[in-house]
Structure formats: C-alpha cells, structure tokens
C-alpha cells in the first residue's frame, strides 16, 4: 500500500469513484450523484480536463479525464 501523497490536502476533494477499492459502489448518496461525506478522493492537482487524485481508503493514485472544461465534449 502506498503512503498518502505529501500534497494530499483534506481541503481539496474530488467525488469520483475509486477504480481499485470501489468503496462507493453500495452507497445511496454516491449512487444518487451527491457529494458523500465518506467517499471522496484527495484532489492532488488538475491540468485542463485531467484530475490527479488519490483514494484516502486504499491510497490508490490515478488520473482521470473529465469532460469539464472541454465544452461538454
């Protein structure tokens, strides 16, 4: 298991599913598309439409491309 990234800051959060532990898969709040107080990710950085995040539960690091900032494409 990786340690938390040194830049991980609890004040910077992203609400996207973790592809490794999938801890949000049975959560009614997450399934409804709302910001859950339990299943958030550290937002380490972002560039254009790519988020760089880390799961606080399993410490998995990954990048995720979003449609945000691309005109919805």
C-alpha positions as protocol buffer text, in pm:
chain_id: "A"
residue {
  index: 1
  type: UNK
  ca { x: 0 y: 0 z: 0 }
}
residue {
  index: 2
  type: UNK
  ca { x: 132 y: 342 z: -94 }
}
residue {
  index: 3
  type: UNK
  ca { x: 156 y: 622 z: 162 }
}
residue {
  index: 4
  type: UNK
  ca { x: -57 y: 930 z: 112 }
}
residue {
  index: 5
  type: UNK
  ca { x: 95 y: 1176 z: -130 }
}
residue {
  index: 6
  type: UNK
  ca { x: 267 y: 1465 z: 53 }
}
residue {
  index: 7
  type: UNK
  ca { x: 49 y: 1713 z: -138 }
}
residue {
  index: 8
  type: UNK
  ca { x: -275 y: 1545 z: -22 }
}
residue {
  index: 9
  type: UNK
  ca { x: -488 y: 1811 z: 146 }
}
residue {
  index: 10
  type: UNK
  ca { x: -825 y: 1730 z: 305 }
}
residue {
  index: 11
  type: UNK
  ca { x: -950 y: 2072 z: 190 }
}
residue {
  index: 12
  type: UNK
  ca { x: -911 y: 1969 z: -178 }
}
residue {
  index: 13
  type: UNK
  ca { x: -1157 y: 1689 z: -258 }
}
residue {
  index: 14
  type: UNK
  ca { x: -1299 y: 1520 z: -564 }
}
residue {
  index: 15
  type: UNK
  ca { x: -1607 y: 1300 z: -568 }
}
residue {
  index: 16
  type: UNK
  ca { x: -1521 y: 1033 z: -823 }
}
residue {
  index: 17
  type: UNK
  ca { x: -1525 y: 654 z: -780 }
}
residue {
  index: 18
  type: UNK
  ca { x: -1202 y: 474 z: -694 }
}
residue {
  index: 19
  type: UNK
  ca { x: -1129 y: 213 z: -964 }
}
residue {
  index: 20
  type: UNK
  ca { x: -940 y: -4 z: -716 }
}
residue {
  index: 21
  type: UNK
  ca { x: -1144 y: -38 z: -394 }
}
residue {
  index: 22
  type: UNK
  ca { x: -1483 y: 76 z: -532 }
}
residue {
  index: 23
  type: UNK
  ca { x: -1584 y: 169 z: -176 }
}
residue {
  index: 24
  type: UNK
  ca { x: -1870 y: 383 z: -305 }
}
residue {
  index: 25
  type: UNK
  ca { x: -2045 y: 106 z: -501 }
}
residue {
  index: 26
  type: UNK
  ca { x: -2317 y: 40 z: -239 }
}
residue {
  index: 27
  type: UNK
  ca { x: -2359 y: 397 z: -114 }
}
residue {
  index: 28
  type: UNK
  ca { x: -2701 y: 553 z: -174 }
}
residue {
  index: 29
  type: UNK
  ca { x: -2560 y: 907 z: -156 }
}
residue {
  index: 30
  type: UNK
  ca { x: -2291 y: 833 z: -415 }
}
residue {
  index: 31
  type: UNK
  ca { x: -2531 y: 643 z: -641 }
}
residue {
  index: 32
  type: UNK
  ca { x: -2762 y: 947 z: -633 }
}
residue {
  index: 33
  type: UNK
  ca { x: -2475 y: 1166 z: -760 }
}
residue {
  index: 34
  type: UNK
  ca { x: -2447 y: 1373 z: -442 }
}
residue {
  index: 35
  type: UNK
  ca { x: -2128 y: 1470 z: -256 }
}
residue {
  index: 36
  type: UNK
  ca { x: -2088 y: 1198 z: 6 }
}
residue {
  index: 37
  type: UNK
  ca { x: -1909 y: 1279 z: 333 }
}
residue {
  index: 38
  type: UNK
  ca { x: -1748 y: 932 z: 332 }
}
residue {
  index: 39
  type: UNK
  ca { x: -1646 y: 856 z: -27 }
}
residue {
  index: 40
  type: UNK
  ca { x: -1432 y: 1143 z: -154 }
}
residue {
  index: 41
  type: UNK
  ca { x: -1078 y: 1146 z: -300 }
}
residue {
  index: 42
  type: UNK
  ca { x: -783 y: 1376 z: -245 }
}
residue {
  index: 43
  type: UNK
  ca { x: -756 y: 1613 z: -542 }
}
residue {
  index: 44
  type: UNK
  ca { x: -379 y: 1633 z: -581 }
}
residue {
  index: 45
  type: UNK
  ca { x: -376 y: 1851 z: -892 }
}
residue {
  index: 46
  type: UNK
  ca { x: -555 y: 1915 z: -1217 }
}
residue {
  index: 47
  type: UNK
  ca { x: -446 y: 2014 z: -1563 }
}
residue {
  index: 48
  type: UNK
  ca { x: -704 y: 2119 z: -1819 }
}
residue {
  index: 49
  type: UNK
  ca { x: -960 y: 1838 z: -1801 }
}
residue {
  index: 50
  type: UNK
  ca { x: -745 y: 1578 z: -1616 }
}
residue {
  index: 51
  type: UNK
  ca { x: -776 y: 1522 z: -1241 }
}
residue {
  index: 52
  type: UNK
  ca { x: -489 y: 1366 z: -1045 }
}
residue {
  index: 53
  type: UNK
  ca { x: -639 y: 1203 z: -736 }
}
residue {
  index: 54
  type: UNK
  ca { x: -570 y: 962 z: -451 }
}
residue {
  index: 55
  type: UNK
  ca { x: -815 y: 747 z: -257 }
}
residue {
  index: 56
  type: UNK
  ca { x: -778 y: 800 z: 120 }
}
residue {
  index: 57
  type: UNK
  ca { x: -904 y: 447 z: 187 }
}
residue {
  index: 58
  type: UNK
  ca { x: -676 y: 230 z: -29 }
}
residue {
  index: 59
  type: UNK
  ca { x: -423 y: 507 z: -124 }
}
residue {
  index: 60
  type: UNK
  ca { x: -455 y: 423 z: -496 }
}
residue {
  index: 61
  type: UNK
  ca { x: -322 y: 704 z: -722 }
}
residue {
  index: 62
  type: UNK
  ca { x: -471 y: 768 z: -1064 }
}
residue {
  index: 63
  type: UNK
  ca { x: -556 y: 1033 z: -1321 }
}
residue {
  index: 64
  type: UNK
  ca { x: -900 y: 1073 z: -1469 }
}
residue {
  index: 65
  type: UNK
  ca { x: -1002 y: 1264 z: -1779 }
}
residue {
  index: 66
  type: UNK
  ca { x: -1324 y: 1460 z: -1741 }
}
residue {
  index: 67
  type: UNK
  ca { x: -1547 y: 1649 z: -1983 }
}
residue {
  index: 68
  type: UNK
  ca { x: -1529 y: 1955 z: -1756 }
}
residue {
  index: 69
  type: UNK
  ca { x: -1363 y: 2248 z: -1930 }
}
residue {
  index: 70
  type: UNK
  ca { x: -1388 y: 2097 z: -2277 }
}
residue {
  index: 71
  type: UNK
  ca { x: -1721 y: 2239 z: -2382 }
}
residue {
  index: 72
  type: UNK
  ca { x: -1901 y: 1923 z: -2272 }
}
residue {
  index: 73
  type: UNK
  ca { x: -1739 y: 1706 z: -2539 }
}
